[in-house]
Amino acid sequence: MSGFFDHISPIQYEGPESDNPLAFKYYDKSKKVLGKTIEEHLRVAVCYWHTFCWDGSDIFGGGPFDRPWHGSVNDHTAALMKLDAAFEFFDKLGNPFFCFHDTDVMATAETPREHTENFRKIVDAIEAKMASSQTKLLWGTANMFSHPRYMAGASTNPNPDVAAFAALQVKEALEATHRLDGAGYVMWGGREGYDSILNTNLKQEMDQLGRFVAMTVEHKHKIGFKGDIWIEPKPHEPTKHQYDRDVATVYGFLKEYGLEDEVGVNIEPNHATLAGHSFEHEVEMANALGIFGSIDFNRGDPQNGWDTDQFPNDLRENTMALYYILKGGGFKNGGSNFDAKVRRQSRDAEDLFYGHIGGMDLLARALQNAAALIESGKLQAFTEQRYEKWESGMGKLMMSNNATLGDMAKYCLKENNSPEPVSARQEYLENIVTQHTK
Ligand code: XUL
Ligand code: CO
């Protein structure tokens, strides 16, 4: 045991009446909900980057966090210390999964050879660590946005040598994810976008990105990785226009490059709201397009127009999102990754526990609310009834490709019917959600 969290005992479920801030009040992992345990439904993951890498620095100042596992230089010894801290944290929190970027886990590298060497060395150590832990890998990814070489993008860079470095990173990270038995692989296009159209060949960059994602899919099949690949939409930040702005845009991109059956989406609520959407809109859009994959749970700040990555705490928002996740069949390879960071003034290691305990309790509650909404059947019944006329008559003929525009017009004239508007009952439905938000 490395002893970074000696003062914290393993987190237990104590129930809603508990006063213990270091206990779960709702995340009763073995409780059954709609035939599966809460743990099996949610597939909670802790992310490496915000939790173990970030030192609390922001654009105005250095890092105030107390992180004894951060070495003075990020060499392999420091990477091993961080790994010890991470698995001690996982073992105490009891999260079944974790997620990482290559650069989160490894010693800093400058050249391609150094990158490969340092990354492979730490993947060996992660594999050994996982052998004596219950925590599995939800997904891996490559960080192709922090290093200045990626200033103008990774695969969308004007310089193909930068894309080649990105290819090396993705190849290594995908192979490591496969080796560590990850359920998925995420591609967030950190700087796959542009700041000014004046210096950008948009079509060329989109084609580069399309080919790069296709090469990643080809490599997945070549190495026999059976997990999923997910793109993580975000409208802007760091670039002004990110090519993968929201779920619908990503779907259009996948269609354009023939990848819609191969790649899904990892949805993040703070990215959804930055794009002007609600979280549940993005989930249901992914369901409708058949590309729902995984979630990076967090929240933004309604008054701040950027990606604040706070731990989720809005019960209604998450009840709604989980309702649409369950309605779509729930998580398969995906899960609930907390892409969330404690605030800069929450400097102690125990604040990391408060953040995750709160998030897991919230999701457990939201899941049970969502299950109750599914079981009541009221929202579903109302929506089905609203569209039932499409199951017969002219509606059915149109949707089965058995009517032309002329046929519809002829029918309309024959019936000579001016349809009466019908109430959509929004408040009635909102009251049902309120009644189930407990
Ligand atoms: C950035 C973001 C990333 C991805 C992984 O906004 O969400 O952390 O989740 O690269
Ligand atoms: Co994310």
mmCIF file of N, CA and C in Angstrom, residues 27 29 31-44 322 325-326 329-332 334-336 363 367 371:
data_model
loop_
_atom_site.group_PDB
_atom_site.id
_atom_site.type_symbol
_atom_site.label_atom_id
_atom_site.label_comp_id
_atom_site.label_asym_id
_atom_site.label_seq_id
_atom_site.Cartn_x
_atom_site.Cartn_y
_atom_site.Cartn_z
ATOM 1 N N TYR A 27 -25.682 5.470 -3.387
ATOM 2 C CA TYR A 27 -24.980 4.520 -4.264
ATOM 3 C C TYR A 27 -24.828 3.187 -3.528
ATOM 4 N N LYS A 29 -24.444 -0.187 -4.348
ATOM 5 C CA LYS A 29 -24.048 -0.776 -5.631
ATOM 6 C C LYS A 29 -24.759 -2.087 -5.963
ATOM 7 N N LYS A 31 -27.873 -2.886 -5.110
ATOM 8 C CA LYS A 31 -29.335 -2.761 -5.199
ATOM 9 C C LYS A 31 -29.789 -2.963 -6.646
ATOM 10 N N LYS A 32 -30.853 -3.746 -6.816
ATOM 11 C CA LYS A 32 -31.360 -4.022 -8.167
ATOM 12 C C LYS A 32 -32.344 -2.937 -8.622
ATOM 13 N N VAL A 33 -32.147 -2.493 -9.837
ATOM 14 C CA VAL A 33 -33.037 -1.516 -10.478
ATOM 15 C C VAL A 33 -33.325 -2.055 -11.875
ATOM 16 N N LEU A 34 -34.566 -2.258 -12.207
ATOM 17 C CA LEU A 34 -34.952 -2.817 -13.521
ATOM 18 C C LEU A 34 -34.081 -4.039 -13.877
ATOM 19 N N GLY A 35 -33.918 -4.941 -12.916
ATOM 20 C CA GLY A 35 -33.244 -6.217 -13.187
ATOM 21 C C GLY A 35 -31.720 -6.230 -13.172
ATOM 22 N N LYS A 36 -31.101 -5.042 -12.972
ATOM 23 C CA LYS A 36 -29.631 -5.011 -12.920
ATOM 24 C C LYS A 36 -29.214 -4.242 -11.674
ATOM 25 N N THR A 37 -28.010 -4.468 -11.182
ATOM 26 C CA THR A 37 -27.581 -3.686 -10.013
ATOM 27 C C THR A 37 -27.229 -2.259 -10.454
ATOM 28 N N ILE A 38 -27.215 -1.384 -9.442
ATOM 29 C CA ILE A 38 -26.847 0.015 -9.723
ATOM 30 C C ILE A 38 -25.427 0.057 -10.311
ATOM 31 N N GLU A 39 -24.554 -0.767 -9.780
ATOM 32 C CA GLU A 39 -23.170 -0.802 -10.283
ATOM 33 C C GLU A 39 -23.130 -1.226 -11.762
ATOM 34 N N GLU A 40 -23.942 -2.251 -12.092
ATOM 35 C CA GLU A 40 -23.957 -2.729 -13.489
ATOM 36 C C GLU A 40 -24.573 -1.696 -14.436
ATOM 37 N N HIS A 41 -25.591 -0.988 -13.966
ATOM 38 C CA HIS A 41 -26.202 0.042 -14.820
ATOM 39 C C HIS A 41 -25.229 1.167 -15.117
ATOM 40 N N LEU A 42 -24.626 1.710 -14.030
ATOM 41 C CA LEU A 42 -23.898 2.976 -14.174
ATOM 42 C C LEU A 42 -22.481 2.817 -14.711
ATOM 43 N N ARG A 43 -21.812 1.723 -14.345
ATOM 44 C CA ARG A 43 -20.443 1.497 -14.807
ATOM 45 C C ARG A 43 -19.578 2.761 -14.593
ATOM 46 N N VAL A 44 -19.492 3.159 -13.320
ATOM 47 C CA VAL A 44 -18.814 4.408 -12.953
ATOM 48 C C VAL A 44 -17.305 4.334 -13.188
ATOM 49 N N LEU A 322 -30.692 10.134 -17.643
ATOM 50 C CA LEU A 322 -30.707 8.677 -17.416
ATOM 51 C C LEU A 322 -32.007 8.050 -17.908
ATOM 52 N N ILE A 325 -31.268 7.508 -21.436
ATOM 53 C CA ILE A 325 -30.256 6.445 -21.565
ATOM 54 C C ILE A 325 -30.930 5.081 -21.372
ATOM 55 N N LEU A 326 -31.762 4.966 -20.340
ATOM 56 C CA LEU A 326 -32.456 3.686 -20.090
ATOM 57 C C LEU A 326 -33.431 3.365 -21.220
ATOM 58 N N GLY A 329 -31.968 1.634 -23.946
ATOM 59 C CA GLY A 329 -31.407 0.301 -23.662
ATOM 60 C C GLY A 329 -30.248 0.324 -22.673
ATOM 61 N N GLY A 330 -29.861 1.513 -22.189
ATOM 62 C CA GLY A 330 -28.801 1.605 -21.174
ATOM 63 C C GLY A 330 -27.405 1.471 -21.775
ATOM 64 N N PHE A 331 -26.412 1.502 -20.886
ATOM 65 C CA PHE A 331 -25.024 1.376 -21.336
ATOM 66 C C PHE A 331 -24.729 -0.055 -21.768
ATOM 67 N N LYS A 332 -23.967 -0.190 -22.838
ATOM 68 C CA LYS A 332 -23.483 -1.517 -23.241
ATOM 69 C C LYS A 332 -21.982 -1.530 -22.924
ATOM 70 N N GLY A 334 -20.301 1.302 -22.910
ATOM 71 C CA GLY A 334 -20.071 2.609 -22.294
ATOM 72 C C GLY A 334 -20.330 2.611 -20.800
ATOM 73 N N GLY A 335 -20.168 3.778 -20.207
ATOM 74 C CA GLY A 335 -20.394 3.906 -18.774
ATOM 75 C C GLY A 335 -20.418 5.362 -18.365
ATOM 76 N N SER A 336 -20.323 5.581 -17.045
ATOM 77 C CA SER A 336 -20.430 6.923 -16.469
ATOM 78 C C SER A 336 -19.055 7.385 -16.013
ATOM 79 N N LEU A 363 -25.955 10.087 -9.275
ATOM 80 C CA LEU A 363 -26.319 9.202 -10.396
ATOM 81 C C LEU A 363 -27.186 8.031 -9.915
ATOM 82 N N LEU A 367 -30.750 7.510 -11.422
ATOM 83 C CA LEU A 367 -31.049 6.232 -12.085
ATOM 84 C C LEU A 367 -32.365 5.656 -11.557
ATOM 85 N N ALA A 371 -35.706 5.033 -13.623
ATOM 86 C CA ALA A 371 -36.335 3.704 -13.699
ATOM 87 C C ALA A 371 -37.811 3.810 -13.325
#
